[in-house]
mmCIF file of C-alpha atoms in Angstrom:
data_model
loop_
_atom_site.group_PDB
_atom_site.id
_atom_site.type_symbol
_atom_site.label_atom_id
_atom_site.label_comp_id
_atom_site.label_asym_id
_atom_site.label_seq_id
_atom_site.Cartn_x
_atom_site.Cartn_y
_atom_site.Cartn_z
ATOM 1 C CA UNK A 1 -36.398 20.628 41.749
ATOM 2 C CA UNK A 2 -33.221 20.597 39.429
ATOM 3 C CA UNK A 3 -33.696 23.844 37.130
ATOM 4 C CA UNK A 4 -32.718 21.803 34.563
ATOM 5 C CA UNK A 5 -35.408 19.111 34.874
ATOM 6 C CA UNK A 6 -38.002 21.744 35.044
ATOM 7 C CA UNK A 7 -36.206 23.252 31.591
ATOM 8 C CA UNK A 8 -36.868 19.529 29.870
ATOM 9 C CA UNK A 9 -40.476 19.671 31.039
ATOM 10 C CA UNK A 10 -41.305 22.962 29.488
ATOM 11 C CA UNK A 11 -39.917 22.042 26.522
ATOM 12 C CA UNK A 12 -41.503 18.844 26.107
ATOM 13 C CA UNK A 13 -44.395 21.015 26.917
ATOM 14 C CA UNK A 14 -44.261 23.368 24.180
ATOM 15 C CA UNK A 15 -43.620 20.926 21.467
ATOM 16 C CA UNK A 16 -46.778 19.215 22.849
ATOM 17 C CA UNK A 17 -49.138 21.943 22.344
ATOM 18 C CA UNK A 18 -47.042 23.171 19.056
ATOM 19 C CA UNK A 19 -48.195 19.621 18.040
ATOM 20 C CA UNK A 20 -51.642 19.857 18.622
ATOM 21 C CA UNK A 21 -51.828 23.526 17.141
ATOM 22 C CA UNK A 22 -50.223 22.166 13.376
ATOM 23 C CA UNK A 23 -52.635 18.947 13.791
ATOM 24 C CA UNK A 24 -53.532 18.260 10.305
ATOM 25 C CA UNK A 25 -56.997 19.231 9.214
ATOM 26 C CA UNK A 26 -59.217 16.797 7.908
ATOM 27 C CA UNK A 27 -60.409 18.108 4.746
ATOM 28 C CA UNK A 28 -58.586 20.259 1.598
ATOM 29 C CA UNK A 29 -61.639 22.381 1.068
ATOM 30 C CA UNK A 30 -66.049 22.350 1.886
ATOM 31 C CA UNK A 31 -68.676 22.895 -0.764
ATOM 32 C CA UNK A 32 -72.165 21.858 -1.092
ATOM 33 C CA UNK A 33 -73.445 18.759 -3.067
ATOM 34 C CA UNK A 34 -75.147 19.407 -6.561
ATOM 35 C CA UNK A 35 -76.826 17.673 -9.500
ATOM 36 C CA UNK A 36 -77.166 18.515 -13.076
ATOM 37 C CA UNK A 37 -80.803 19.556 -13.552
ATOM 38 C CA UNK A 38 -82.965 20.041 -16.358
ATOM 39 C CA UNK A 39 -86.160 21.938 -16.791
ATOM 40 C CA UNK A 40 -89.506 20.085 -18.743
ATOM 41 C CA UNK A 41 -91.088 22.898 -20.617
ATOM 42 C CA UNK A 42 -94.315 22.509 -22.427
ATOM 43 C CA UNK A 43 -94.117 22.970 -25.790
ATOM 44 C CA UNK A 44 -97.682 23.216 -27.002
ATOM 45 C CA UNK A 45 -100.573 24.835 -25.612
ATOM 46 C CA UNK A 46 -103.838 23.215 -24.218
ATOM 47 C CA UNK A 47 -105.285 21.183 -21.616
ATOM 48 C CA UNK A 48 -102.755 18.718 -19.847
ATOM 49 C CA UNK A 49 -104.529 15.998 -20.075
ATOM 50 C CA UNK A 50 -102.585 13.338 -18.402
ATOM 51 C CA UNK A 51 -99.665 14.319 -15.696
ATOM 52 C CA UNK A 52 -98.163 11.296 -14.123
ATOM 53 C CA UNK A 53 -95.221 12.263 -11.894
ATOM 54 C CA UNK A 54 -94.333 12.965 -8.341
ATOM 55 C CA UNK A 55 -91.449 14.529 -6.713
ATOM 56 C CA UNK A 56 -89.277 11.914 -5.258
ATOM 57 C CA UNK A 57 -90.012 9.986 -8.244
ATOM 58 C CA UNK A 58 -87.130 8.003 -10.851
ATOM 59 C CA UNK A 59 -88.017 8.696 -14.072
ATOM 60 C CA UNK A 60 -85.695 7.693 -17.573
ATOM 61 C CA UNK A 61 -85.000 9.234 -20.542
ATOM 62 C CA UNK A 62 -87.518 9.750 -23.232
ATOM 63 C CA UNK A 63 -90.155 8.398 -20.864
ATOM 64 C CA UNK A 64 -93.959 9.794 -20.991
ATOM 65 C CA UNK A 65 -94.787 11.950 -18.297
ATOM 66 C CA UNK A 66 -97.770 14.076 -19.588
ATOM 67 C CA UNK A 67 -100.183 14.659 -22.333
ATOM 68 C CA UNK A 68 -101.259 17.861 -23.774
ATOM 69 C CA UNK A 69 -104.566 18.008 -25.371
ATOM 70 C CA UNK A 70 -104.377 17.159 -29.135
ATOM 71 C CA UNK A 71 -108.248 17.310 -30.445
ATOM 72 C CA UNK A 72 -107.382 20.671 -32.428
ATOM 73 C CA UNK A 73 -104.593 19.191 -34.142
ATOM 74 C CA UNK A 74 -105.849 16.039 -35.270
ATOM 75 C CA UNK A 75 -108.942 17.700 -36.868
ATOM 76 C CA UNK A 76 -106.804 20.203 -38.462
ATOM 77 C CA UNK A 77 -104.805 16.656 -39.797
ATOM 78 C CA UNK A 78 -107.969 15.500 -41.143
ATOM 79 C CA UNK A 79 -108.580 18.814 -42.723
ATOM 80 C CA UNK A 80 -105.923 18.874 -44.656
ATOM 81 C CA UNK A 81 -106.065 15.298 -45.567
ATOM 82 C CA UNK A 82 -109.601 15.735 -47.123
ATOM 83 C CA UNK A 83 -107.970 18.996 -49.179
ATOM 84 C CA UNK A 84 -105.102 16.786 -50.533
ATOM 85 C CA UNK A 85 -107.853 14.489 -52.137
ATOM 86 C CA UNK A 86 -109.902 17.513 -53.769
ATOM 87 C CA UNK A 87 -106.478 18.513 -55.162
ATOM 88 C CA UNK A 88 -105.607 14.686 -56.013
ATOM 89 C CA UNK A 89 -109.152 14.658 -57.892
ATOM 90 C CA UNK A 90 -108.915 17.883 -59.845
ATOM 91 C CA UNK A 91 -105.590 16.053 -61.392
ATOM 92 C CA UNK A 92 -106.359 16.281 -64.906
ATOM 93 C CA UNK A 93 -106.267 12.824 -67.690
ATOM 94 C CA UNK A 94 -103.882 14.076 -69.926
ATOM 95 C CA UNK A 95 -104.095 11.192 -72.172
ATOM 96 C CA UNK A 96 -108.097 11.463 -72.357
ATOM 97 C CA UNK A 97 -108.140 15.090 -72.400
ATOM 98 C CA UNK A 98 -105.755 15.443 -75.927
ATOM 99 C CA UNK A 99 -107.509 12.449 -77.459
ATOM 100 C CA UNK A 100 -109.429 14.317 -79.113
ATOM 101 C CA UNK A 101 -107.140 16.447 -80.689
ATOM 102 C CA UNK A 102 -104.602 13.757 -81.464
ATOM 103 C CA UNK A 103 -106.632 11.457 -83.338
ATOM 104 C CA UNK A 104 -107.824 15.282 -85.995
ATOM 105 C CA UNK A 105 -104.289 15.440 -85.888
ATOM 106 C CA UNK A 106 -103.553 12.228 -87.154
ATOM 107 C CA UNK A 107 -106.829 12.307 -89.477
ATOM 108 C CA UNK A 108 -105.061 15.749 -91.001
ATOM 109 C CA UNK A 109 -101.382 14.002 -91.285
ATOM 110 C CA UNK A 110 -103.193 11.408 -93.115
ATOM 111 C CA UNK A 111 -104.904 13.927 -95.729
ATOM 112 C CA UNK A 112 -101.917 15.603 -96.232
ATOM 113 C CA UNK A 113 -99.726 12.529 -97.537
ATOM 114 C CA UNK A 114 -102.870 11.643 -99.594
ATOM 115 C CA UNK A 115 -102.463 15.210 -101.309
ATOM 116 C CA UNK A 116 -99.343 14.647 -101.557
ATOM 117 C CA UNK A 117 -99.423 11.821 -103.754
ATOM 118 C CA UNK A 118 -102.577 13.708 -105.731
ATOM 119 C CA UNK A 119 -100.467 16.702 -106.601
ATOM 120 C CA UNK A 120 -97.874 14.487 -107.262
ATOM 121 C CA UNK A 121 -100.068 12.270 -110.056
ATOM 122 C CA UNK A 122 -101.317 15.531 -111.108
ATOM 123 C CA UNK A 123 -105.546 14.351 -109.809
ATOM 124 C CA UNK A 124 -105.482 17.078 -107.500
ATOM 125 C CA UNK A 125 -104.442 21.378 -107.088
ATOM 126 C CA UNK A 126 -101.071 22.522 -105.416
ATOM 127 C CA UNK A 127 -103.719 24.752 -103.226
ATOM 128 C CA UNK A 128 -105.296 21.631 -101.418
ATOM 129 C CA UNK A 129 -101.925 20.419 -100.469
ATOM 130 C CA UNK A 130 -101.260 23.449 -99.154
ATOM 131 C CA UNK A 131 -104.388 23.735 -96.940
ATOM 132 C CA UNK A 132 -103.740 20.040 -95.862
ATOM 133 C CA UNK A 133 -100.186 21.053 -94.394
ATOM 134 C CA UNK A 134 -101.937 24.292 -92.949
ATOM 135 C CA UNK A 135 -104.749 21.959 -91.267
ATOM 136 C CA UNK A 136 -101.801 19.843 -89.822
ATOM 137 C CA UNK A 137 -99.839 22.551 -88.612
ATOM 138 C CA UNK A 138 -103.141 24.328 -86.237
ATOM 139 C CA UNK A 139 -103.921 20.834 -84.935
ATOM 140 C CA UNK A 140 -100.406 20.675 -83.967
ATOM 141 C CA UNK A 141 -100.088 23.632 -82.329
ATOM 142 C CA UNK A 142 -103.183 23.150 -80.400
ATOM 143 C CA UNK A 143 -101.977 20.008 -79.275
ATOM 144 C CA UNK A 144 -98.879 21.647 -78.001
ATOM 145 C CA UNK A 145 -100.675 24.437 -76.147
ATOM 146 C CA UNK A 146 -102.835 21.862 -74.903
ATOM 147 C CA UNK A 147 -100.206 19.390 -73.335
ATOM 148 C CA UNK A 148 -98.829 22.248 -71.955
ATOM 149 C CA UNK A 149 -101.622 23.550 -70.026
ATOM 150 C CA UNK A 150 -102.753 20.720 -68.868
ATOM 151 C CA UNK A 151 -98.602 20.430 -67.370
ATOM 152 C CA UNK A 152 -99.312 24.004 -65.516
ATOM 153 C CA UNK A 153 -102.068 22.478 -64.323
ATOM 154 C CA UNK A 154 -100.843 19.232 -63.039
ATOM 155 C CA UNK A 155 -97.985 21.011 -61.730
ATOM 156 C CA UNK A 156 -99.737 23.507 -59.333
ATOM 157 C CA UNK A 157 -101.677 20.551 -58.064
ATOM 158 C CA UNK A 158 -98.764 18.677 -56.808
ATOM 159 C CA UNK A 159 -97.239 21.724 -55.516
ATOM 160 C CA UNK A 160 -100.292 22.433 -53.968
ATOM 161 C CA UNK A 161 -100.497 18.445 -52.414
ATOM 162 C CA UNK A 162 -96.856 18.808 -51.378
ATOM 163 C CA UNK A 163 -97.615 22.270 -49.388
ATOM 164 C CA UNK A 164 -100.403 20.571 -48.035
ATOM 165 C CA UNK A 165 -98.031 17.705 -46.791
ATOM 166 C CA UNK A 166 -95.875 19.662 -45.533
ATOM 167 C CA UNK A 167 -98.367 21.401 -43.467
ATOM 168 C CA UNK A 168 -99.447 18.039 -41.912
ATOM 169 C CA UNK A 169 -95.697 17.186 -41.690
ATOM 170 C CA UNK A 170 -95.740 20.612 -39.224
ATOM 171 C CA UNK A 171 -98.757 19.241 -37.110
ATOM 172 C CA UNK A 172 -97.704 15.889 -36.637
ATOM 173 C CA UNK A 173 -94.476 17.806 -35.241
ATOM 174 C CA UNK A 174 -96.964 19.539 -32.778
ATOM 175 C CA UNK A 175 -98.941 16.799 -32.289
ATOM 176 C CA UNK A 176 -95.645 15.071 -31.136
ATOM 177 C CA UNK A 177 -94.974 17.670 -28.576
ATOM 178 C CA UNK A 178 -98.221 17.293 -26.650
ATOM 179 C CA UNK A 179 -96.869 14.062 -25.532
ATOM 180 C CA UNK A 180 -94.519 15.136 -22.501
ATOM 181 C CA UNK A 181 -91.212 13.166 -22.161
ATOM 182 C CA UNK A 182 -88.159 13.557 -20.283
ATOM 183 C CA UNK A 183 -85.093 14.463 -22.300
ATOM 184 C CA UNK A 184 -82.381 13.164 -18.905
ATOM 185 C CA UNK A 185 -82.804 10.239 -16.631
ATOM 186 C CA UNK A 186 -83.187 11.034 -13.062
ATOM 187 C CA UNK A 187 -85.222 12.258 -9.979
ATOM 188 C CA UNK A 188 -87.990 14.592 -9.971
ATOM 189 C CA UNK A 189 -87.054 17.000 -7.949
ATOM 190 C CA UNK A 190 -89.922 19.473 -8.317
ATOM 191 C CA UNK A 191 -93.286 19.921 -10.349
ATOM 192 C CA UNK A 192 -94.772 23.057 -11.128
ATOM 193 C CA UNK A 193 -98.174 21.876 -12.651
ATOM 194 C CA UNK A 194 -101.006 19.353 -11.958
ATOM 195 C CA UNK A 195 -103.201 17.506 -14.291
ATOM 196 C CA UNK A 196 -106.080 19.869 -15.669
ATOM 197 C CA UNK A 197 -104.311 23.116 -15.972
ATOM 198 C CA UNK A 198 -104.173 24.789 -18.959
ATOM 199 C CA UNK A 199 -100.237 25.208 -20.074
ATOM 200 C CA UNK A 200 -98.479 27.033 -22.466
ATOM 201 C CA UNK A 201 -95.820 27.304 -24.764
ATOM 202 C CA UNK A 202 -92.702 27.643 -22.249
ATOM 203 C CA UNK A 203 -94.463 26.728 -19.366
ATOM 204 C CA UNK A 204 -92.209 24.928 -16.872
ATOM 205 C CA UNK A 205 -93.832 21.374 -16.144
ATOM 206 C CA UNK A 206 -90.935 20.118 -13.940
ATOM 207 C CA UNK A 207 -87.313 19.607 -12.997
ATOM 208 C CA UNK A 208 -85.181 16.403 -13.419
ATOM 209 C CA UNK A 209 -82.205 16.314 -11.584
ATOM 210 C CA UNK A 210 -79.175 13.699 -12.406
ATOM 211 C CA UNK A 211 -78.987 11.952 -8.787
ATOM 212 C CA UNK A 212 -77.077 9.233 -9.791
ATOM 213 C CA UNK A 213 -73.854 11.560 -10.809
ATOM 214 C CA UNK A 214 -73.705 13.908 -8.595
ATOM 215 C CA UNK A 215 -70.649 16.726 -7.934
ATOM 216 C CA UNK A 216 -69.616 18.656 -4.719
ATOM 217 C CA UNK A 217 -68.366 22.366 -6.074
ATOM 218 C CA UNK A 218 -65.995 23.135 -3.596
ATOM 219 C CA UNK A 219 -63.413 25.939 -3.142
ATOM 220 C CA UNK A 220 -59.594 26.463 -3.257
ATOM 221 C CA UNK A 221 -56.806 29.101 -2.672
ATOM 222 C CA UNK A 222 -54.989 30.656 -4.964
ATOM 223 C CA UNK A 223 -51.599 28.476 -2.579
ATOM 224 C CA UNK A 224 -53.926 25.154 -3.311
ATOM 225 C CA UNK A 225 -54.508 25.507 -6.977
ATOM 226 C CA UNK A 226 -50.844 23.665 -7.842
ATOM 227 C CA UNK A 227 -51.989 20.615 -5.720
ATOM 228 C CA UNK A 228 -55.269 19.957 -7.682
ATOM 229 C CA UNK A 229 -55.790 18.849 -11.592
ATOM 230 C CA UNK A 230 -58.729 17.972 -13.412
ATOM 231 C CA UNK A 231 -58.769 14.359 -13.560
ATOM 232 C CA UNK A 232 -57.301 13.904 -9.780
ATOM 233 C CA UNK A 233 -58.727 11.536 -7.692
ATOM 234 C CA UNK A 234 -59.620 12.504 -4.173
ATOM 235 C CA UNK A 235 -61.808 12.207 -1.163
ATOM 236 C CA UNK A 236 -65.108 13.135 -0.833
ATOM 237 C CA UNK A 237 -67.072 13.080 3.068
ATOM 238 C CA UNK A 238 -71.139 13.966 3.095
ATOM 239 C CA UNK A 239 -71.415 15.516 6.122
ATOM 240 C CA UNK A 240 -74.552 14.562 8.412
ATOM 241 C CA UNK A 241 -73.737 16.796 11.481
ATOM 242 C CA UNK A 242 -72.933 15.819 14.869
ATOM 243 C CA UNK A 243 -69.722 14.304 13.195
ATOM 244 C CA UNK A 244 -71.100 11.682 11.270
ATOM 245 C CA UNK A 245 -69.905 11.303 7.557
ATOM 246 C CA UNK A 246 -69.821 9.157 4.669
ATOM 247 C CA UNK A 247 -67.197 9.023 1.853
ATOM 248 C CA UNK A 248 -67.078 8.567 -1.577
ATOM 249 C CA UNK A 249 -64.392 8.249 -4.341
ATOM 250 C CA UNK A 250 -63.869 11.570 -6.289
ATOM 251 C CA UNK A 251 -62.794 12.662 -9.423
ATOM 252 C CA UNK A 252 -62.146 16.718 -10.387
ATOM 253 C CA UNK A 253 -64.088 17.083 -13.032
ATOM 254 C CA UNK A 254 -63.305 20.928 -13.272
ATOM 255 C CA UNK A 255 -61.392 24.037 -12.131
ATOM 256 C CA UNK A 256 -62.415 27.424 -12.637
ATOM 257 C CA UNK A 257 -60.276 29.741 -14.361
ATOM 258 C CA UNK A 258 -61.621 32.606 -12.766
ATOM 259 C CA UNK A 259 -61.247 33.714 -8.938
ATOM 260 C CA UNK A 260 -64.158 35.045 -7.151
ATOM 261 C CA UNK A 261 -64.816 36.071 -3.254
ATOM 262 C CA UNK A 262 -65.015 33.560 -0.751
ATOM 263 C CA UNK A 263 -68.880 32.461 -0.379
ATOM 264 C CA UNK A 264 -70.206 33.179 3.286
ATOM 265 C CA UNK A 265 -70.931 29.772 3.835
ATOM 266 C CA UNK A 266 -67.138 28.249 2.555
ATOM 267 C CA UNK A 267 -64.464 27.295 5.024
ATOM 268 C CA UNK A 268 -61.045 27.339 3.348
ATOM 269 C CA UNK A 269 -57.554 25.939 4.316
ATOM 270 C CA UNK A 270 -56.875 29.173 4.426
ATOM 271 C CA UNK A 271 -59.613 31.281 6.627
ATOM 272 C CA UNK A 272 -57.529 34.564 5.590
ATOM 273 C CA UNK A 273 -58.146 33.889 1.997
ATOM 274 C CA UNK A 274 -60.212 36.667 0.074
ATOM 275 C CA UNK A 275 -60.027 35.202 -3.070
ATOM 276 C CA UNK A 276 -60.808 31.281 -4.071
ATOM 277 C CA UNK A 277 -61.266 29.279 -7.317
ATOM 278 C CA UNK A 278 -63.984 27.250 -7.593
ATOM 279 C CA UNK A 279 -63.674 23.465 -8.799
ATOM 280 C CA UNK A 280 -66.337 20.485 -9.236
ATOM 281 C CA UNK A 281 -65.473 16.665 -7.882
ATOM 282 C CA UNK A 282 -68.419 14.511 -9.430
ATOM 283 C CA UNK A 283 -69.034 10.875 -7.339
ATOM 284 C CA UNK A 284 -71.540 8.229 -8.038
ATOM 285 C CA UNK A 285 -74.153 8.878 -5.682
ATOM 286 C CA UNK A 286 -75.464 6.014 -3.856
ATOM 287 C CA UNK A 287 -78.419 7.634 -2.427
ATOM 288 C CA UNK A 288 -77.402 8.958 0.585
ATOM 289 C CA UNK A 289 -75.666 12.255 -0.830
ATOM 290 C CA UNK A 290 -78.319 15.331 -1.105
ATOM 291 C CA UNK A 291 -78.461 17.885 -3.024
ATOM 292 C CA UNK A 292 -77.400 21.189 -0.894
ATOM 293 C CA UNK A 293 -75.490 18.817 1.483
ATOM 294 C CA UNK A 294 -72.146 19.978 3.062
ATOM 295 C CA UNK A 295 -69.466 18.343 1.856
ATOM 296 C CA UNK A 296 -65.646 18.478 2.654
ATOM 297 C CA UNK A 297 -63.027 17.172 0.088
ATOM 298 C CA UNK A 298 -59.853 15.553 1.006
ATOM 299 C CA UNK A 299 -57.072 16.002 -1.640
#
């Protein structure tokens, strides 16, 4: 063969298999999928009455999952409620309560201008004027002292009612809490308790996860880090095994600012990295993404 046919083949050769060794990798970077989730605590103690949910289940925000037993509350409600009218009812009648006194006090004022015009004409003694306007002056005083103790009391009563309504203010908070709701719309994706059990304050009830908008957190090298921005649009593959995957539109939603080890379980562009930033691409789920799913992203 002509030695320098056989040189042509071998290079062809080489540039073949240089070819297939810088074939382009499918993905950027692997992560695993993940939702935002949010814990249900209880917030009162008591029997849960009620407890309709199920793992697997949709569930929306501010909807009524549970009910916490809320006979202790209500008759401590009523309590009060019947204390506020014995305070309402020990409200004195100022008006009928200085009656009295008012109408010797105007009798007195009355005797004193008639003295008045006695000592005046001369008919009557400078000394019975002066007990007159001495009369007028007690009555007037006890009047005052009157009124004003009958304010002191008045005013402890309403300050006793509005303690008392504030203290029913406080259990209709409580009372509130016994009904269990879900602050985030999502899927149940565990539940800690069943109907019966006796819960406490802080108890965990269950977990809501955000389905819908889910995010792959993937990893980067430090050489990657000028190819990717927040706000970036990209390609995200679920990744079912046996080669079968299923994309979605990405955005990068964040980048970490802090490098940490690569996980175990990450594959990076580059397998001699020690060091990788993490970064999250959220998608719109359509269902088929899981949480803890493999994931590859394509920048």
């Amino acid at each position: 063969m002509n030695t320098g046919k056989v040189i042509l083949i071998m290079a062809s050769a080489t540039i073949m298999l240089g070819a297939c060794g810088e074939k382009e990798k499918e993905y950027d970077a692997t992560g695993t999928f993940e939702a935002t989730e949010t814990t249900v605590y209880a917030e009162q103690n008591g029997t849960l009455l009620s407890f309709n949910v199920n793992e697997g289940a949709p569930v929306v925000q501010g909807q009524e999952v549970g009910l916490v037993d809320t006979t202790q509350i209500w008759l401590k409600i009523r309590q009060l409620g019947a204390t506020k009218q014995v305070y309402q009812s020990q409200k004195p009648d100022m008006q009928k309560q200085i009656a009295a006194t008012r109408q010797q006090l105007i009798k007195a004022q009355q005797e004193q201008r008639r003295y008045q015009e006695l000592v005046a004409d001369g008919a009557a003694p400078r000394k019975m004027l002066d007990d007159a306007k001495s009369q007028v002056l007690v009555l007037q005083r006890q009047l005052d002292a009157h009124v004003s103790s009958l304010n002191t009391q008045l005013s402890t009563l309403n300050s006793q009612q509005a303690a008392t309504d504030v203290q029913v203010s406080q259990l209709r908070d409580q009372l509130s809490k016994c009904h269990v709701t879900v602050p985030v719309s999502g899927t149940v994706i565990e539940k800690y308790v069943e109907q019966g059990e006796f819960v406490a304050t802080g108890k965990p009830l269950l977990k809501v996860a955000d389905t819908e908008n889910m995010f792959i957190r993937a990893y980067v090298t430090s050489a990657q880090l000028q190819m990717v921005r927040v706000g970036m649009k990209v390609k995200v593959f679920a990744d079912y095994g046996n080669g079968q995957k299923k994309e979605y539109d990405g955005t990068v939603s964040w980048i970490s600012s802090r490098s940490e080890f690569t996980p175990k379980t990450i594959v990076t562009d580059d397998e001699r990295a020690d060091l990788v930033y993490a970064m999250k691409v959220a998608i719109k789920n359509d269902g088929f993404a899981k949480i803890g799913m493999y994931g590859e992203v394509k920048f």
